[in-house]
PDB file of C-alpha atoms in Angstrom:
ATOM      1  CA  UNK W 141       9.397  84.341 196.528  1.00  0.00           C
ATOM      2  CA  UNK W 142       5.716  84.565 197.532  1.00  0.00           C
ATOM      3  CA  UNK W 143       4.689  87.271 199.666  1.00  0.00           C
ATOM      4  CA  UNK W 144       4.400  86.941 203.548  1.00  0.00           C
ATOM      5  CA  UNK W 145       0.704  88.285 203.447  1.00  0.00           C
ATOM      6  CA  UNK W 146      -0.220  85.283 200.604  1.00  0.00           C
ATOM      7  CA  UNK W 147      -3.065  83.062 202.177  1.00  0.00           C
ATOM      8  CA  UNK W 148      -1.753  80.107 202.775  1.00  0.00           C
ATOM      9  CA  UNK W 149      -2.906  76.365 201.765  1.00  0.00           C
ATOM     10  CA  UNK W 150      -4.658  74.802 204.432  1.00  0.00           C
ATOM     11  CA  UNK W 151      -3.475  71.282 206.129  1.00  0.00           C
ATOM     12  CA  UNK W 152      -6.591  68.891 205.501  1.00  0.00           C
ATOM     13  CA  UNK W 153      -6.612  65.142 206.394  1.00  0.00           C
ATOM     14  CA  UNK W 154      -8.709  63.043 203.344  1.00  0.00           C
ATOM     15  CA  UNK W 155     -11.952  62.501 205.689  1.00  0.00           C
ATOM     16  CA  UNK W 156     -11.431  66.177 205.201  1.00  0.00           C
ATOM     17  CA  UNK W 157     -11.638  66.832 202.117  1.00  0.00           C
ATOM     18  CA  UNK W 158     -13.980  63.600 201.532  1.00  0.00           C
ATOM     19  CA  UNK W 159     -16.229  65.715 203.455  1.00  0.00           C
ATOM     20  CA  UNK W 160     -15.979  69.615 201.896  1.00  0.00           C
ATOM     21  CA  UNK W 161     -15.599  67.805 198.446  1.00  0.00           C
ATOM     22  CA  UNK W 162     -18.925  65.322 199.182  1.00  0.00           C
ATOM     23  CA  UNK W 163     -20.613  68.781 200.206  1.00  0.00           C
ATOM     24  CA  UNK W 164     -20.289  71.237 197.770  1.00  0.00           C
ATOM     25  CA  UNK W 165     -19.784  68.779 194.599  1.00  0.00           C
ATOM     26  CA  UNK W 166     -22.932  66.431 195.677  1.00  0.00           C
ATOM     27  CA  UNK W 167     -25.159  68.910 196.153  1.00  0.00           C
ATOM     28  CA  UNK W 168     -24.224  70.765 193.201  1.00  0.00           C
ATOM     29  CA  UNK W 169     -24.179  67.915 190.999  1.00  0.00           C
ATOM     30  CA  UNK W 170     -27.559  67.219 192.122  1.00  0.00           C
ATOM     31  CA  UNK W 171     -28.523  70.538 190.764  1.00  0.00           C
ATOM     32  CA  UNK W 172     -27.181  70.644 187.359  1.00  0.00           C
ATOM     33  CA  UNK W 173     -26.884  69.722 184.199  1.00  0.00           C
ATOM     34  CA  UNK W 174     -24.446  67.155 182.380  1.00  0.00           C
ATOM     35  CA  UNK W 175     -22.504  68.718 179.990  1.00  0.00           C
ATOM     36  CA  UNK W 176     -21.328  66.743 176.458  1.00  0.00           C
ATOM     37  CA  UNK W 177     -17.370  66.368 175.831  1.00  0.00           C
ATOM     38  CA  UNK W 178     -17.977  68.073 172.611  1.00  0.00           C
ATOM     39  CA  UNK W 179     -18.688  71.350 174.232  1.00  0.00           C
ATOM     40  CA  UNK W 180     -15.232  71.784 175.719  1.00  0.00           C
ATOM     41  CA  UNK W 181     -12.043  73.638 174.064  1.00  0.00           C
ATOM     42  CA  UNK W 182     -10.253  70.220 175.017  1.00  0.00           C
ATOM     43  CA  UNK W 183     -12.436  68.151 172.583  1.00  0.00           C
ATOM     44  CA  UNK W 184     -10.353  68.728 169.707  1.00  0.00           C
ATOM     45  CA  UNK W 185      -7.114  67.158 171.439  1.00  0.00           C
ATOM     46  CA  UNK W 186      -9.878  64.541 173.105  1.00  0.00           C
ATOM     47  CA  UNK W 187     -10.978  63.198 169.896  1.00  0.00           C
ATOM     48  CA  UNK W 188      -7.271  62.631 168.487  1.00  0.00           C
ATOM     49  CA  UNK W 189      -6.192  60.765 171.626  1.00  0.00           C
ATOM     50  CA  UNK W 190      -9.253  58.968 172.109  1.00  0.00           C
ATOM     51  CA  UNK W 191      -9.650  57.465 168.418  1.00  0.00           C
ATOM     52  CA  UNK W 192      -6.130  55.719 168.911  1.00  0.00           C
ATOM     53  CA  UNK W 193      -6.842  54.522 172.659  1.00  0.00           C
ATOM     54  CA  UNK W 194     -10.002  52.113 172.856  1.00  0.00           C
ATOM     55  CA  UNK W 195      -9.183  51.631 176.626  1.00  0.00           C
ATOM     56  CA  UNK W 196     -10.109  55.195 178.284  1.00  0.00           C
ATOM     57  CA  UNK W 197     -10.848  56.471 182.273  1.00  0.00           C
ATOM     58  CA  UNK W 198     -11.239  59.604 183.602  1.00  0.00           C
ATOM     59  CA  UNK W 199     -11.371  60.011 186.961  1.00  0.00           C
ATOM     60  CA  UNK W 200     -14.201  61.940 189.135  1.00  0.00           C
ATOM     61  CA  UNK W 201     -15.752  64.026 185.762  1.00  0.00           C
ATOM     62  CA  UNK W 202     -18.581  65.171 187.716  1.00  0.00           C
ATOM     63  CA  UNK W 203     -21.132  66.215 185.012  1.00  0.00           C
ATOM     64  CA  UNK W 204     -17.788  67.969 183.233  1.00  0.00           C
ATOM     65  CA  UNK W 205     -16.847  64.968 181.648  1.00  0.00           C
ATOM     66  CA  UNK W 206     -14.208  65.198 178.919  1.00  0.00           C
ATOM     67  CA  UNK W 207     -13.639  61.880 177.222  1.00  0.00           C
ATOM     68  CA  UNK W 208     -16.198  60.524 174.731  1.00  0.00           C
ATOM     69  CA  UNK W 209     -19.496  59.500 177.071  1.00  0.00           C
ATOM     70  CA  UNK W 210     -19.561  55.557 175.097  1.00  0.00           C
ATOM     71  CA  UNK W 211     -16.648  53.496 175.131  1.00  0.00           C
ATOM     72  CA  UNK W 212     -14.874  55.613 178.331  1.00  0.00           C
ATOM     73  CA  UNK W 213     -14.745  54.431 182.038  1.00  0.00           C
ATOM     74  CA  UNK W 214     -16.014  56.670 184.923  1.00  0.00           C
ATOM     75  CA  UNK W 215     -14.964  57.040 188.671  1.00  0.00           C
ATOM     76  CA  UNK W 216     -16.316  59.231 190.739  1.00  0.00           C
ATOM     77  CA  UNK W 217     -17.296  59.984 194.391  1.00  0.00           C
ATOM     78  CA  UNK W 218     -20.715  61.261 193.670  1.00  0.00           C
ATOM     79  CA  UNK W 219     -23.934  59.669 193.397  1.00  0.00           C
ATOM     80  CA  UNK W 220     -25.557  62.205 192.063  1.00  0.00           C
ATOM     81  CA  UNK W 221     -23.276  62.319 189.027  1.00  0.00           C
ATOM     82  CA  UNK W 222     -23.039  58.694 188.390  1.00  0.00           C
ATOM     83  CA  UNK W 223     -26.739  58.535 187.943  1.00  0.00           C
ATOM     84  CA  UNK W 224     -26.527  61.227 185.372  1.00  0.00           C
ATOM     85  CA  UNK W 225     -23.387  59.919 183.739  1.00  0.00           C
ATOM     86  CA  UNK W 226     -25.395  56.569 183.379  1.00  0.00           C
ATOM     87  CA  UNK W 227     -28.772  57.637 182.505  1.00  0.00           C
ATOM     88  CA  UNK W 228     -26.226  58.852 179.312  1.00  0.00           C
ATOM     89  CA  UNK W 229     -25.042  55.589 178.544  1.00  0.00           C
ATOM     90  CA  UNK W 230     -21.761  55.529 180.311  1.00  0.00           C
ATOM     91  CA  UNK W 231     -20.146  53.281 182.067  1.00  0.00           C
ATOM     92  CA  UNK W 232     -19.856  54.720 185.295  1.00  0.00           C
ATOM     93  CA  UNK W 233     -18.793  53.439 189.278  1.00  0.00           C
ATOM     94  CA  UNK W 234     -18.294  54.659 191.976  1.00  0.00           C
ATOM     95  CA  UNK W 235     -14.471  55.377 193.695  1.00  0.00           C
ATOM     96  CA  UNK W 236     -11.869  57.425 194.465  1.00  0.00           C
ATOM     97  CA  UNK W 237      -8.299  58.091 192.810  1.00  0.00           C
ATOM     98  CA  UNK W 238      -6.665  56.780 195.378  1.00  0.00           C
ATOM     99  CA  UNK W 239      -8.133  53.251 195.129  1.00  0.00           C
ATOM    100  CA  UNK W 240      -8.806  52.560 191.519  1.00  0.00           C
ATOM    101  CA  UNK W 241     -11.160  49.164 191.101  1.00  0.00           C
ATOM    102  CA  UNK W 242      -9.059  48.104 187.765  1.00  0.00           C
ATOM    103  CA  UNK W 243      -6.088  46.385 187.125  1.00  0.00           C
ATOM    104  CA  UNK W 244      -2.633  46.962 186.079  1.00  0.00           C
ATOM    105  CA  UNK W 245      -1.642  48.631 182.994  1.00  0.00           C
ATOM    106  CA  UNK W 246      -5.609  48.600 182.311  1.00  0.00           C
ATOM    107  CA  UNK W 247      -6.117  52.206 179.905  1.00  0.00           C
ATOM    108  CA  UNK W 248      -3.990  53.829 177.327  1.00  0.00           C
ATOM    109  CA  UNK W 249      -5.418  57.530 178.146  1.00  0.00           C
ATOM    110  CA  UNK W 250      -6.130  58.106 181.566  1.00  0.00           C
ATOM    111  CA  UNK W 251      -7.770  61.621 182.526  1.00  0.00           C
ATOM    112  CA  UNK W 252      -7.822  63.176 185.920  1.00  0.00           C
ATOM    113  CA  UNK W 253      -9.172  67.197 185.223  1.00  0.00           C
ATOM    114  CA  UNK W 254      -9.142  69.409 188.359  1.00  0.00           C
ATOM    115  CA  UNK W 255      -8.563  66.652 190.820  1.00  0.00           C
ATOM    116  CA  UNK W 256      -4.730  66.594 192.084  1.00  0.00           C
ATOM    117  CA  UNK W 257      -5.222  69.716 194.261  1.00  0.00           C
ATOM    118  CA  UNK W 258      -8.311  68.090 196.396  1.00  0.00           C
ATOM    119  CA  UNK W 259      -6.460  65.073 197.291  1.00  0.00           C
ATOM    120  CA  UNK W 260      -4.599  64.769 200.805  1.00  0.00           C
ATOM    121  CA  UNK W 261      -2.245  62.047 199.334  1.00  0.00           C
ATOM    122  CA  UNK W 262      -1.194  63.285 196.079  1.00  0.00           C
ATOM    123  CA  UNK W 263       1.469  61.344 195.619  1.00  0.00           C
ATOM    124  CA  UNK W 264      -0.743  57.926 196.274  1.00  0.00           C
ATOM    125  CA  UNK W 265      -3.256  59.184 193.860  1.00  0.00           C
ATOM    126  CA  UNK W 266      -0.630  59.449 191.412  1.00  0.00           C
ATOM    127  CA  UNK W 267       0.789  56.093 191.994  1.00  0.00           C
ATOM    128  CA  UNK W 268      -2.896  54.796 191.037  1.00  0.00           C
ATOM    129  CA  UNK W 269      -2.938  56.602 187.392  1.00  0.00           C
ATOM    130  CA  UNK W 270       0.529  55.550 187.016  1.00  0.00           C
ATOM    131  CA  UNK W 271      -0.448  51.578 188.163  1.00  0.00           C
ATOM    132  CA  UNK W 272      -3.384  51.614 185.941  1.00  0.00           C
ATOM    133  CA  UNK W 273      -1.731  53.288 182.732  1.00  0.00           C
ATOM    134  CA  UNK W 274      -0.236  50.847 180.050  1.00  0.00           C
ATOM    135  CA  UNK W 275       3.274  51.903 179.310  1.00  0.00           C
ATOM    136  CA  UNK W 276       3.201  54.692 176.647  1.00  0.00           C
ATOM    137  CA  UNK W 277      -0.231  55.439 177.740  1.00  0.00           C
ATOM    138  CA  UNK W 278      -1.429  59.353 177.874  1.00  0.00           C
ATOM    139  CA  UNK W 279      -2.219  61.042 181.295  1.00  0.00           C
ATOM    140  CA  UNK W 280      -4.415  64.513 180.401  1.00  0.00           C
ATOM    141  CA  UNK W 281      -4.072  65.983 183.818  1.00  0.00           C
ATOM    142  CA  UNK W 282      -5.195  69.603 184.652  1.00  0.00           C
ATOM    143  CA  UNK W 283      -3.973  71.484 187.906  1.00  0.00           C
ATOM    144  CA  UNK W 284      -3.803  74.999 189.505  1.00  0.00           C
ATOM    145  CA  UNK W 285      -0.590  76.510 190.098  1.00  0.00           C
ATOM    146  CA  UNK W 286       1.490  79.166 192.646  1.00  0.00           C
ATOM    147  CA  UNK W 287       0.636  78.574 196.231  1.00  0.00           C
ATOM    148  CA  UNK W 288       0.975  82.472 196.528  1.00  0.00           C
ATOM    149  CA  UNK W 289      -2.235  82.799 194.224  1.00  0.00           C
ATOM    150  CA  UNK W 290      -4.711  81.259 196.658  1.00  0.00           C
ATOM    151  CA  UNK W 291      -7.506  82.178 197.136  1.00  0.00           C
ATOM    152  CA  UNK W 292     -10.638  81.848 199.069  1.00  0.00           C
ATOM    153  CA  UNK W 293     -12.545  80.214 196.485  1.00  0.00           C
ATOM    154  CA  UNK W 294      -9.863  77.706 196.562  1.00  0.00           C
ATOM    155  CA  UNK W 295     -11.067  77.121 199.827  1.00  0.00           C
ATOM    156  CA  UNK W 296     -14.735  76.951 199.064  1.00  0.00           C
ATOM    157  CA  UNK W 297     -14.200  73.545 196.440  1.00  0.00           C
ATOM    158  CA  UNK W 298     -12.007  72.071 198.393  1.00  0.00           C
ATOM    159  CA  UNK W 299      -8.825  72.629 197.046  1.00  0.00           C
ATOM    160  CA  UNK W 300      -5.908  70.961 199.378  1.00  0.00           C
ATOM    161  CA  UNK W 301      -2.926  73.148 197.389  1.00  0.00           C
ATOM    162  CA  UNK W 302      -1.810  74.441 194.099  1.00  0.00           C
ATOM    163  CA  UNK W 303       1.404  73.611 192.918  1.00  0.00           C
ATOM    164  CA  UNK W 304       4.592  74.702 191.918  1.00  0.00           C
ATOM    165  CA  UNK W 305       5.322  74.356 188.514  1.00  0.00           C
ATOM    166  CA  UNK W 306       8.617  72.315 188.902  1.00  0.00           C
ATOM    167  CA  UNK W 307       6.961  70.530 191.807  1.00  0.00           C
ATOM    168  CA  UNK W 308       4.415  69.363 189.637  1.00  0.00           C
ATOM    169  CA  UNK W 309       7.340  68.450 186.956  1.00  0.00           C
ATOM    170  CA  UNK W 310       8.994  66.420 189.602  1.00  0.00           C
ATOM    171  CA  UNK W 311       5.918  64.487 190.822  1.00  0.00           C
ATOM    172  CA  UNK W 312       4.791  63.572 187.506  1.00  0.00           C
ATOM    173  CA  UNK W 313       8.417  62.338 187.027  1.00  0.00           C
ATOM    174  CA  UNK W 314       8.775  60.355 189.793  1.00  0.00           C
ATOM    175  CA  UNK W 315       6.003  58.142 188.855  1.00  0.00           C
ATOM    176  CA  UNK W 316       7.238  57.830 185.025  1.00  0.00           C
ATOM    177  CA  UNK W 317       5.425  60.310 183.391  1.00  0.00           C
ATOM    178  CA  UNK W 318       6.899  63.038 181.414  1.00  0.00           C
ATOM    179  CA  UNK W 319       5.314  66.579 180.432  1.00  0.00           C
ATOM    180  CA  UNK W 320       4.740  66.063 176.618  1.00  0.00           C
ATOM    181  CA  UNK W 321       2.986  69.828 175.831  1.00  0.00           C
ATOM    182  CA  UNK W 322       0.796  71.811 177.735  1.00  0.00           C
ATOM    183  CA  UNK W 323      -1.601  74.696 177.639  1.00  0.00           C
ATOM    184  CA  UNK W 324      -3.016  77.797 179.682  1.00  0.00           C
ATOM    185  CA  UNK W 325      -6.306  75.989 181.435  1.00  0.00           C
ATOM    186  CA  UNK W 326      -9.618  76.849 183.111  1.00  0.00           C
ATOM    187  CA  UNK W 327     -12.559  78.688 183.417  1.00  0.00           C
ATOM    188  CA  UNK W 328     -12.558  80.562 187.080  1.00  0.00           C
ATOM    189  CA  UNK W 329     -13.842  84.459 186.560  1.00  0.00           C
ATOM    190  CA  UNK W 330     -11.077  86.647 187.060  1.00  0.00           C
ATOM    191  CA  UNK W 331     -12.961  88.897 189.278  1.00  0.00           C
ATOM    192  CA  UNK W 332     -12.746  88.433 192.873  1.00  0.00           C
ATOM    193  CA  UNK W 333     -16.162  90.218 193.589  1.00  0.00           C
ATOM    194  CA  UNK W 334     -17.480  87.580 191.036  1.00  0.00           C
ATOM    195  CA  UNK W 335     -16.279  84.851 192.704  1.00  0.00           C
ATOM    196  CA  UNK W 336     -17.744  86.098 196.131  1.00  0.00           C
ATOM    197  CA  UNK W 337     -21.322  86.295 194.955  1.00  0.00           C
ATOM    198  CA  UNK W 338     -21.268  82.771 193.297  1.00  0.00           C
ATOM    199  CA  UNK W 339     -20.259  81.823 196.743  1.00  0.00           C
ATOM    200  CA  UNK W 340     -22.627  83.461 198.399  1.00  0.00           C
ATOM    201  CA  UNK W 341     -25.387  82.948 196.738  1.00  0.00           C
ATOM    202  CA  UNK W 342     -24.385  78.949 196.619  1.00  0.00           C
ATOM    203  CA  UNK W 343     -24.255  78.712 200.444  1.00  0.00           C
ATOM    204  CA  UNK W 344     -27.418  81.380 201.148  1.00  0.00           C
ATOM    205  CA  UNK W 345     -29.761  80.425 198.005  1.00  0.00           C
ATOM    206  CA  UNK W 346     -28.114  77.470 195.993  1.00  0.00           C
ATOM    207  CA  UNK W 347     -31.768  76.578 194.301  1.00  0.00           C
ATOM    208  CA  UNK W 348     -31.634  80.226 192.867  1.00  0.00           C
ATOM    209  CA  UNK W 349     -28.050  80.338 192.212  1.00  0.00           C
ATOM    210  CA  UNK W 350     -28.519  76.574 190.671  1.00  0.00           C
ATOM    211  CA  UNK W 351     -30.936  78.193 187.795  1.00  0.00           C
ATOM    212  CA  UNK W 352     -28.316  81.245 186.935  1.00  0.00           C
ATOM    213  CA  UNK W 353     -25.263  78.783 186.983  1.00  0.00           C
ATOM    214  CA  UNK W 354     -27.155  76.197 184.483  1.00  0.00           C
ATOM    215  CA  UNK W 355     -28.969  78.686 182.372  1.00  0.00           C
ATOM    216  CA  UNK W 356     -26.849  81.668 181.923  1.00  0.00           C
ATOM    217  CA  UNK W 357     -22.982  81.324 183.701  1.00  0.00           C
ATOM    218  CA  UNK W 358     -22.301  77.852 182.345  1.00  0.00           C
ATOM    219  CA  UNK W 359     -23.247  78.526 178.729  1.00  0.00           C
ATOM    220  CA  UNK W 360     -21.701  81.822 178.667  1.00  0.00           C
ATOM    221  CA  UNK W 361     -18.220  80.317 179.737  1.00  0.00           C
ATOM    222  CA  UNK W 362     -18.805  77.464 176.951  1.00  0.00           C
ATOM    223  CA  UNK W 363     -18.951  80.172 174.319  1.00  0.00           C
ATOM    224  CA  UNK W 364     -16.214  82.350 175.832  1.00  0.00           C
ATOM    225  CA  UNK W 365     -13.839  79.485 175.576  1.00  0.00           C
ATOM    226  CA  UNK W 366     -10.386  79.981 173.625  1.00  0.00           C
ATOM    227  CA  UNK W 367      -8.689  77.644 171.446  1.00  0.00           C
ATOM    228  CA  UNK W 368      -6.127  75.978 173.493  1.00  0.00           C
ATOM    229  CA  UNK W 369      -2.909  77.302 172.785  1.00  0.00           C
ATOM    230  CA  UNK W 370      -0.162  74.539 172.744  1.00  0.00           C
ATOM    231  CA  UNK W 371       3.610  74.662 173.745  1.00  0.00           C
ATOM    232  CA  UNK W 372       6.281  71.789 174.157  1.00  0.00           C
ATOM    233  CA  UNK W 373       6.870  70.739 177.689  1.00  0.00           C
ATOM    234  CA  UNK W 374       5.258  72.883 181.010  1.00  0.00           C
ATOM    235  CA  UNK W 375       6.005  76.122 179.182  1.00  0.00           C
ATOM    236  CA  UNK W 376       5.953  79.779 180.972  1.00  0.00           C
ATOM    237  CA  UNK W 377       3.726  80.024 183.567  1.00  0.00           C
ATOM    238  CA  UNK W 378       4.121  83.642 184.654  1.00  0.00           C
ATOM    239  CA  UNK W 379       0.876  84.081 185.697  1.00  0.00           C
ATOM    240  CA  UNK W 380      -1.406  81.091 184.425  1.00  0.00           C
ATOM    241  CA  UNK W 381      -3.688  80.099 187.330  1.00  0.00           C
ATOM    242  CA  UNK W 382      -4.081  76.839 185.424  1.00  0.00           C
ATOM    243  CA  UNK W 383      -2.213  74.350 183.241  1.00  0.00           C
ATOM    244  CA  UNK W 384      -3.337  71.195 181.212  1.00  0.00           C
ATOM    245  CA  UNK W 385      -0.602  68.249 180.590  1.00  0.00           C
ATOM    246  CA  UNK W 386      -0.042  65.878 178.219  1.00  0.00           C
ATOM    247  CA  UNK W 387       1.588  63.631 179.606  1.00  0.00           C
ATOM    248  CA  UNK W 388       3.358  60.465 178.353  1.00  0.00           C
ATOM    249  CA  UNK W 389       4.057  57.072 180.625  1.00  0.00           C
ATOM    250  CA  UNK W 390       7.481  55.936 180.205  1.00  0.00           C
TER     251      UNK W 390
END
């Protein structure tokens, strides 16, 4: 049972969270650099999936994007990193998860990294990957768990909650998909005196904090990456902050 003292998730409305997300992610998007699939522990699993499913789109990448730059289909909410995404080639518009501008059954892999938990409708953003996955399609889907781990940093990007593991399960479930394998996730610093300088030095000197994050804290978590570590199903998730799915639509 969580403790009473655990900070607890804050009720946001979407203009909400449309508004903390639009201010921390546009701004810092504006600042930095994009960053090639290739350079992530998930390309490995990327590449398999992606050379069976021509019809890819991953949802709000930033300049994090995952799936292969040519041949994939962007959405995101920020300018800033459409231009980028673009200026790269890709096919990128602009949109949220919770109104999708393609069709039914459009993609066979459909990618939503670190997006769930800033959504005020979950369960309608969920009903859009599910409407625009082709049965048997793959969902890669990445989300922080235990509400009792919050955090305040969770509050600085706009997180709405984390979840449950079974909630998550259930969710997933209810809109046909079903938990595959999954692995340990993420990149946050484990150090809460970390995490309070990046903040502060984002919301007090974000130009100076801009050159540290591009040139020394982003390639340093690149290259402290781990293989990811697969397991059948959600696995144990005694402490993991994080989890990646692979997720199969029914």
């Amino acid at each position: 049972m969580p403790s009473p003292f655990a900070p607890t998730q804050p009720a946001r409305s979407d203009a909400d969270l449309i508004r903390t997300n639009r201010g921390f992610y546009e701004s810092l998007w504006a600042d930095a650099r994009l960053v090639s699939p290739e350079r992530f522990n998930t390309w490995p699993l990327v590449r398999e999936l992606a050379a069976a499913a021509p019809r890819r789109l991953e949802v709000a990448p930033g300049l994090r994007p995952r799936l292969p730059l040519e041949g994939t289909c962007f959405v995101d909410l920020s300018h800033a990193a459409l231009r980028k995404l673009s200026e790269r080639g890709a096919e990128a518009v602009h949109g949220m998860i919770g109104a999708l501008p393609w069709a039914n059954a459009r993609f066979d892999l459909v990618c939503a990294f670190d997006i769930l938990e800033h959504v005020a409708d979950d369960e309608s953003a969920l009903a859009e990957l599910a409407r625009v996955a082709a049965p048997g399609a793959t969902l890669l889907m990445s989300v922080p768990l235990h509400p009792e781990a919050w955090t305040a940093f969770d509050d600085f990007v706009g997180h709405c909650r984390r979840y449950e593991p079974a909630q998550i399960e259930a969710l997933l479930d209810r809109y046909g998909f079903h938990i595959e394998r999954s692995a340990v996730y993420g990149m946050q610093p484990k150090s809460s005196r970390l995490l309070e300088l990046g903040q502060y030095y984002l919301t007090h000197q974000r130009e100076r904090a801009m050159w540290w994050y591009n040139r020394v804290f982003m390639p340093l978590g690149l290259r402290m990456q781990k293989p990811l570590q697969w397991r059948p199903g959600m696995g144990d998730t005694a402490g993991v902050d994080e989890v990646l799915l692979v997720c199969r639509k029914r």
